[in-house]
Short mmCIF file of C-alpha atoms and ligand atoms in Angstrom, two decimals:
data_model
loop_
_atom_site.label_atom_id
_atom_site.label_comp_id
_atom_site.label_asym_id
_atom_site.label_seq_id
_atom_site.Cartn_x
_atom_site.Cartn_y
_atom_site.Cartn_z
CA MET J 1331 -35.63 -37.93 65.78
CA PRO J 1332 -37.41 -38.32 62.46
CA ILE J 1333 -40.71 -37.97 64.38
CA ALA J 1334 -39.74 -34.55 65.78
CA VAL J 1335 -38.45 -33.52 62.38
CA GLU J 1336 -41.68 -34.67 60.73
CA ALA J 1337 -43.70 -32.66 63.23
CA ALA J 1338 -41.61 -29.56 62.58
CA ALA J 1339 -42.06 -30.03 58.85
CA GLN J 1340 -45.82 -30.27 59.22
CA LEU J 1341 -45.84 -27.02 61.18
CA ASN J 1342 -43.98 -25.33 58.31
CA TYR J 1343 -40.89 -24.70 60.40
CA MET J 1344 -37.45 -24.74 58.92
CA ILE J 1345 -35.70 -27.80 60.25
CA ILE J 1346 -32.07 -27.37 61.24
CA VAL J 1347 -30.21 -30.66 61.14
CA LYS J 1348 -26.66 -31.02 62.38
CA LYS J 1349 -26.18 -34.77 62.10
CA SER J 1350 -25.60 -36.47 58.77
CA LYS J 1351 -27.34 -39.68 59.80
CA GLN J 1352 -30.47 -37.82 60.91
CA LEU J 1353 -30.66 -35.89 57.67
CA SER J 1354 -30.24 -39.06 55.60
CA GLU J 1355 -33.01 -40.77 57.57
CA TYR J 1356 -35.31 -37.81 57.06
CA ILE J 1357 -34.59 -37.72 53.31
CA VAL J 1358 -35.25 -41.45 52.92
CA LEU J 1359 -38.65 -40.95 54.55
CA GLN J 1360 -39.53 -38.05 52.25
CA LYS J 1361 -38.43 -39.91 49.15
CA ALA J 1362 -40.50 -42.92 50.20
CA LYS J 1363 -43.50 -40.57 50.06
CA GLY J 1364 -42.55 -39.70 46.48
CA LEU J 1365 -41.35 -36.19 47.33
CA THR J 1366 -38.50 -34.60 45.37
CA ILE J 1367 -35.43 -33.05 46.99
CA GLY J 1368 -33.64 -29.94 45.74
CA PHE J 1369 -30.22 -29.17 47.20
CA VAL J 1370 -28.31 -25.88 47.48
CA PRO J 1371 -24.84 -26.34 49.01
CA THR J 1372 -23.24 -23.15 50.34
CA MET J 1373 -20.52 -21.88 52.65
CA GLY J 1374 -22.90 -19.34 54.21
CA ALA J 1375 -22.65 -15.53 54.46
CA LEU J 1376 -25.73 -15.77 52.28
CA HIS J 1377 -26.52 -13.15 49.66
CA GLN J 1378 -29.02 -12.79 46.84
CA GLY J 1379 -26.93 -15.11 44.61
CA HIS J 1380 -27.48 -17.98 47.07
CA ILE J 1381 -31.13 -17.02 47.48
CA SER J 1382 -31.72 -17.16 43.72
CA LEU J 1383 -30.54 -20.79 43.79
CA LEU J 1384 -32.87 -21.48 46.70
CA THR J 1385 -35.83 -19.82 44.97
CA ASN J 1386 -35.38 -21.98 41.89
CA ALA J 1387 -34.93 -25.09 44.00
CA LYS J 1388 -38.17 -24.29 45.82
CA LYS J 1389 -40.05 -23.86 42.56
CA GLN J 1390 -38.89 -27.20 41.20
CA ASN J 1391 -38.92 -29.48 44.25
CA ASP J 1392 -41.14 -30.54 47.13
CA ILE J 1393 -38.40 -30.08 49.71
CA THR J 1394 -35.36 -27.82 49.51
CA VAL J 1395 -32.26 -28.53 51.56
CA CYS J 1396 -29.66 -25.79 51.95
CA SER J 1397 -26.34 -26.64 53.56
CA ILE J 1398 -23.93 -24.24 55.22
CA PHE J 1399 -20.48 -25.68 55.71
CA VAL J 1400 -17.18 -23.86 55.28
CA ASN J 1401 -15.21 -26.77 53.90
CA PRO J 1402 -11.61 -26.64 55.14
CA THR J 1403 -10.31 -29.05 52.50
CA GLN J 1404 -11.04 -26.71 49.58
CA PHE J 1405 -8.99 -23.80 50.97
CA ASN J 1406 -5.44 -23.86 49.69
CA ASN J 1407 -4.74 -20.68 51.66
CA ALA J 1408 -5.03 -20.88 55.47
CA GLU J 1409 -5.56 -17.14 55.84
CA ASP J 1410 -8.44 -17.18 53.35
CA PHE J 1411 -10.06 -19.96 55.42
CA ARG J 1412 -9.52 -18.07 58.70
CA ASN J 1413 -10.99 -14.89 57.25
CA TYR J 1414 -13.96 -16.49 55.51
CA PRO J 1415 -17.04 -14.53 56.67
CA ILE J 1416 -19.42 -16.31 59.02
CA THR J 1417 -22.88 -14.79 59.58
CA ILE J 1418 -24.81 -17.81 60.73
CA ALA J 1419 -27.57 -16.10 62.78
CA LYS J 1420 -28.41 -13.82 59.86
CA ASP J 1421 -28.26 -16.73 57.43
CA ILE J 1422 -30.79 -18.71 59.48
CA GLU J 1423 -33.13 -15.71 59.59
CA ARG J 1424 -32.84 -15.28 55.85
CA LEU J 1425 -33.50 -18.94 55.12
CA ILE J 1426 -36.59 -18.93 57.34
CA LYS J 1427 -37.86 -15.85 55.52
CA GLU J 1428 -37.31 -17.58 52.19
CA GLU J 1429 -39.18 -20.62 53.49
CA CYS J 1430 -36.32 -23.05 53.09
CA GLU J 1431 -37.50 -26.39 54.43
CA VAL J 1432 -34.24 -27.84 55.74
CA LEU J 1433 -30.92 -26.32 56.75
CA PHE J 1434 -28.07 -28.78 57.10
CA LEU J 1435 -25.47 -27.31 59.42
CA PRO J 1436 -22.85 -29.98 60.01
CA SER J 1437 -19.62 -29.84 61.99
CA THR J 1438 -16.39 -30.84 60.27
CA SER J 1439 -16.46 -34.25 61.99
CA GLU J 1440 -19.94 -34.94 60.55
CA ILE J 1441 -18.62 -34.41 57.02
CA TYR J 1442 -15.24 -36.02 57.61
CA PRO J 1443 -15.74 -38.61 60.37
CA ALA J 1444 -12.81 -40.60 61.75
CA ASP J 1445 -13.49 -43.44 59.29
CA TYR J 1446 -13.75 -41.08 56.27
CA GLN J 1447 -11.87 -42.59 53.33
CA LYS J 1448 -10.19 -39.85 51.36
CA ARG J 1449 -10.22 -40.60 47.65
CA HIS J 1450 -8.70 -38.99 44.59
CA TYR J 1451 -10.99 -37.71 41.85
CA ASP J 1452 -9.63 -37.92 38.33
CA LEU J 1453 -10.64 -34.54 36.95
CA GLY J 1454 -8.23 -34.54 34.02
CA THR J 1455 -7.06 -31.17 32.75
CA LEU J 1456 -9.79 -29.29 34.68
CA GLU J 1457 -7.75 -29.87 37.81
CA SER J 1458 -4.64 -28.01 36.73
CA MET J 1459 -5.97 -25.08 34.70
CA LEU J 1460 -7.17 -21.61 35.78
CA GLU J 1461 -8.56 -21.95 39.33
CA GLY J 1462 -6.92 -25.35 39.64
CA TYR J 1463 -3.53 -23.90 38.73
CA TYR J 1464 -3.74 -20.97 41.14
CA ARG J 1465 -5.42 -22.94 43.92
CA PRO J 1466 -3.68 -26.34 44.01
CA GLY J 1467 -5.84 -28.98 45.68
CA HIS J 1468 -8.93 -26.75 45.61
CA PHE J 1469 -11.01 -28.89 43.28
CA GLN J 1470 -10.10 -32.14 45.08
CA GLY J 1471 -11.48 -30.43 48.20
CA VAL J 1472 -14.61 -29.32 46.35
CA CYS J 1473 -15.15 -32.89 45.13
CA GLN J 1474 -14.64 -34.32 48.61
CA VAL J 1475 -17.25 -32.10 50.18
CA VAL J 1476 -19.78 -32.31 47.34
CA ASP J 1477 -19.40 -36.10 47.19
CA ARG J 1478 -20.06 -36.36 50.94
CA LEU J 1479 -22.96 -33.91 50.84
CA LEU J 1480 -24.60 -35.75 47.95
CA GLU J 1481 -24.17 -39.04 49.80
CA ILE J 1482 -26.01 -37.53 52.78
CA VAL J 1483 -28.67 -35.44 51.01
CA GLN J 1484 -29.36 -37.69 48.00
CA PRO J 1485 -31.03 -34.89 46.03
CA ASP J 1486 -32.93 -35.18 42.78
CA ASN J 1487 -31.81 -31.69 41.76
CA LEU J 1488 -28.62 -29.85 42.58
CA TYR J 1489 -28.34 -26.05 42.20
CA MET J 1490 -25.05 -24.23 41.61
CA GLY J 1491 -24.02 -20.80 40.35
CA GLN J 1492 -22.41 -19.98 37.02
CA LYS J 1493 -20.36 -17.48 39.04
CA ASP J 1494 -18.10 -20.46 39.85
CA PHE J 1495 -17.91 -21.58 36.24
CA GLN J 1496 -15.09 -24.09 36.55
CA GLN J 1497 -16.57 -25.50 39.75
CA CYS J 1498 -19.77 -26.30 37.83
CA MET J 1499 -17.71 -28.20 35.26
CA VAL J 1500 -15.89 -30.06 38.04
CA VAL J 1501 -19.17 -31.03 39.72
CA LYS J 1502 -20.58 -32.21 36.39
CA LYS J 1503 -17.52 -34.45 36.09
CA LEU J 1504 -17.89 -35.58 39.71
CA LEU J 1505 -21.46 -36.72 39.02
CA GLN J 1506 -20.11 -38.89 36.18
CA LEU J 1507 -17.17 -40.21 38.21
CA THR J 1508 -19.40 -41.23 41.10
CA GLY J 1509 -22.22 -42.69 38.99
CA ARG J 1510 -24.70 -40.04 40.02
CA GLN J 1511 -25.86 -39.01 36.54
CA SER J 1512 -29.47 -39.23 37.77
CA ILE J 1513 -28.95 -36.01 39.74
CA ASN J 1514 -29.89 -33.00 37.61
CA LEU J 1515 -27.32 -30.24 37.91
CA HIS J 1516 -28.94 -26.80 37.43
CA ILE J 1517 -26.44 -24.06 36.66
CA GLU J 1518 -28.00 -20.71 37.54
CA PRO J 1519 -27.02 -17.25 36.24
CA THR J 1520 -24.74 -14.97 38.23
CA ILE J 1521 -26.57 -12.43 40.39
CA ARG J 1522 -24.93 -9.00 40.44
CA GLU J 1523 -25.23 -5.79 42.40
CA ASP J 1524 -26.86 -2.95 40.42
CA ASN J 1525 -23.36 -1.68 39.63
CA GLY J 1526 -22.35 -5.01 38.05
CA LEU J 1527 -20.27 -6.49 40.88
CA ALA J 1528 -20.92 -10.23 41.09
CA MET J 1529 -22.32 -11.02 44.52
CA SER J 1530 -19.90 -13.00 46.65
CA SER J 1531 -19.52 -13.75 50.34
CA ARG J 1532 -15.97 -12.44 50.07
CA ASN J 1533 -17.34 -8.99 49.08
CA LEU J 1534 -18.12 -8.54 52.80
CA ARG J 1535 -14.37 -8.19 53.37
CA LEU J 1536 -13.95 -5.33 50.89
CA ASP J 1537 -13.65 -1.80 52.25
CA LYS J 1538 -15.32 1.07 50.41
CA LYS J 1539 -12.35 1.81 48.15
CA GLN J 1540 -11.75 -1.84 47.30
CA ARG J 1541 -15.45 -2.32 46.57
CA GLN J 1542 -15.35 0.60 44.16
CA ALA J 1543 -12.20 -0.78 42.49
CA SER J 1544 -13.88 -4.18 42.20
CA LEU J 1545 -16.30 -2.83 39.64
CA THR J 1546 -13.34 -3.07 37.24
CA ILE J 1547 -13.89 -6.83 37.04
CA SER J 1548 -17.40 -6.78 35.55
CA ARG J 1549 -16.54 -3.67 33.53
CA THR J 1550 -13.62 -5.38 31.81
CA LEU J 1551 -15.66 -8.53 31.23
CA ASN J 1552 -18.37 -6.45 29.59
CA ARG J 1553 -15.77 -4.69 27.45
CA ILE J 1554 -14.35 -8.02 26.28
CA LYS J 1555 -17.86 -9.07 25.30
CA GLN J 1556 -18.56 -5.81 23.49
CA ASP J 1557 -15.27 -5.70 21.61
CA LEU J 1558 -14.98 -9.40 20.83
CA ASP J 1559 -15.84 -9.06 17.16
CA ASN J 1560 -13.49 -6.15 16.52
CA ARG J 1561 -10.31 -6.85 18.47
CA PRO J 1562 -7.74 -9.66 18.68
CA LEU J 1563 -8.25 -11.98 21.68
CA GLU J 1564 -4.73 -11.37 22.99
CA ASP J 1565 -5.29 -7.58 23.00
CA LEU J 1566 -8.59 -7.93 24.84
CA LYS J 1567 -6.97 -10.07 27.55
CA ARG J 1568 -3.90 -7.84 27.89
CA GLU J 1569 -5.92 -4.63 28.15
CA ALA J 1570 -8.27 -6.12 30.75
CA LYS J 1571 -5.28 -7.24 32.82
CA GLU J 1572 -3.71 -3.79 32.59
CA GLU J 1573 -6.92 -2.08 33.65
CA LEU J 1574 -7.28 -4.39 36.64
CA GLU J 1575 -3.68 -3.73 37.67
CA GLN J 1576 -4.16 0.03 37.32
CA ASN J 1577 -7.05 -0.29 39.75
CA GLY J 1578 -4.96 -2.05 42.39
CA PHE J 1579 -5.53 -5.70 41.53
CA VAL J 1580 -3.00 -8.50 41.47
CA VAL J 1581 -4.24 -10.56 38.53
CA ASP J 1582 -4.09 -14.35 38.52
CA TYR J 1583 -5.65 -14.64 35.08
CA VAL J 1584 -7.78 -13.02 32.44
CA GLU J 1585 -8.70 -15.80 30.02
CA ILE J 1586 -11.01 -16.19 27.06
CA ALA J 1587 -11.77 -19.88 26.81
CA ASP J 1588 -13.96 -22.43 25.12
CA ALA J 1589 -16.96 -22.70 27.45
CA ASN J 1590 -17.15 -26.48 27.03
CA SER J 1591 -13.50 -27.40 27.55
CA LEU J 1592 -12.10 -24.27 29.27
CA GLN J 1593 -9.10 -24.50 26.95
CA PRO J 1594 -7.85 -21.04 25.90
CA ALA J 1595 -9.74 -19.91 22.79
CA GLN J 1596 -7.74 -20.03 19.59
CA SER J 1597 -10.39 -18.29 17.53
CA LYS J 1598 -13.69 -16.51 17.94
CA GLY J 1599 -15.90 -19.53 17.51
CA GLN J 1600 -19.12 -20.17 19.38
CA ASN J 1601 -19.36 -20.78 23.11
CA LEU J 1602 -16.66 -18.58 24.51
CA VAL J 1603 -16.41 -17.52 28.13
CA ALA J 1604 -14.21 -14.79 29.60
CA LEU J 1605 -12.92 -15.54 33.09
CA ILE J 1606 -11.10 -13.36 35.59
CA ALA J 1607 -9.47 -14.08 38.95
CA ALA J 1608 -7.78 -11.21 40.74
CA SER J 1609 -7.02 -10.09 44.30
CA ILE J 1610 -7.24 -6.73 45.98
CA GLY J 1611 -5.88 -6.28 49.50
CA GLY J 1612 -5.46 -10.05 49.67
CA ILE J 1613 -9.16 -10.65 48.89
CA ARG J 1614 -9.47 -12.89 45.87
CA LEU J 1615 -12.45 -12.37 43.57
CA ILE J 1616 -13.57 -14.35 40.53
CA ASP J 1617 -16.10 -13.62 37.83
CA ASN J 1618 -16.91 -14.72 34.29
CA MET J 1619 -19.13 -13.86 31.38
CA LEU J 1620 -20.46 -15.94 28.52
CA LEU J 1621 -19.56 -14.20 25.29
CA ASN J 1622 -21.65 -15.78 22.59
CA GLY J 1623 -24.11 -18.38 23.68
CA TYR J 1624 -23.81 -21.58 25.65
CA HIS J 1625 -24.95 -25.06 24.79
P1 LIG W 2865 -20.45 -20.39 48.12
O1 LIG W 2865 -21.21 -20.14 49.37
O2 LIG W 2865 -19.61 -19.25 47.68
O3 LIG W 2865 -19.71 -21.71 48.15
O4 LIG W 2865 -21.53 -20.54 46.97
C1 LIG W 2865 -22.57 -21.46 47.06
C2 LIG W 2865 -23.26 -21.53 45.71
O5 LIG W 2865 -23.77 -20.25 45.38
C3 LIG W 2865 -22.30 -21.93 44.58
O6 LIG W 2865 -22.98 -22.82 43.70
C4 LIG W 2865 -22.01 -20.61 43.93
O7 LIG W 2865 -21.66 -20.73 42.56
C5 LIG W 2865 -23.34 -19.88 44.08
N1 LIG W 2865 -23.14 -18.44 43.98
C6 LIG W 2865 -22.21 -17.69 44.62
N2 LIG W 2865 -22.30 -16.40 44.22
C7 LIG W 2865 -23.31 -16.34 43.32
C8 LIG W 2865 -23.89 -15.29 42.54
N3 LIG W 2865 -23.45 -14.04 42.62
N4 LIG W 2865 -24.90 -15.60 41.71
C9 LIG W 2865 -25.37 -16.88 41.61
N5 LIG W 2865 -24.86 -17.91 42.33
C10 LIG W 2865 -23.85 -17.65 43.16
#
């Protein structure tokens, strides 16, 4: 297999690999040649946010691997999993156009084989706050899949979106917990539609009215940022929540937190982030905005 894969690579084709073992073998060969590997894990239904990660990975690495795998273990809600958009033919076309070198497209049994040993990741308070609180088990699932993917892909550089702010913190912790500090985690800015809506695969499920209402999320985040110096934190959060509710959202949280610890901000120090999670018509959207710098 590595011979066929090598030949495809030399012809500048995108290689699609479905088997973990084959991908690992291919990567070992490339690394032996001194080539660097950039990795962009996704759940597919690709949009410009994913592509921005890929573009940066391509700039900074010899070979870029993108994975598409809708990981069942990170869905705490069965309906959300069932309804997750799948657009694989389009995704492949897009990745070829963007000159991605390798697409890893595993089945569930490739990621979680019969002898898979489930482990628990000690994420501390990150596990039970914000997303962790509203989606119990979600971050254990994220760690399971990222741990497995990193084991298979062995990248030098890993690319993730600030859009999933808490997930980035969890993955940073995972790299420490699993002794993979040599992997550089690149956290890339959130890509938005022209109207401010953060791009998300779940946006595909929004109808026209819901899409319009969804602009409330980035609008309220921007307002929090604008008014931060002049208004009490509690008022900013309460007003954002009210505006979201008036526009048809069920709000899980509007929080202004310390960007390093994610603990609710007690004062307007440096490094604050505003985070929102809210659902419309059962479609749950998240977004966040850095308020005053990030170190
Ligand atoms: P997903 O397919 O939703 O699991 O996302 C795969 C990766 O793309 C994650 O690292 C996300 O944070 C990132 N991502 C998703 N949406 C965006 C966006 N609008 N801008 C930048 N990155 C994003």
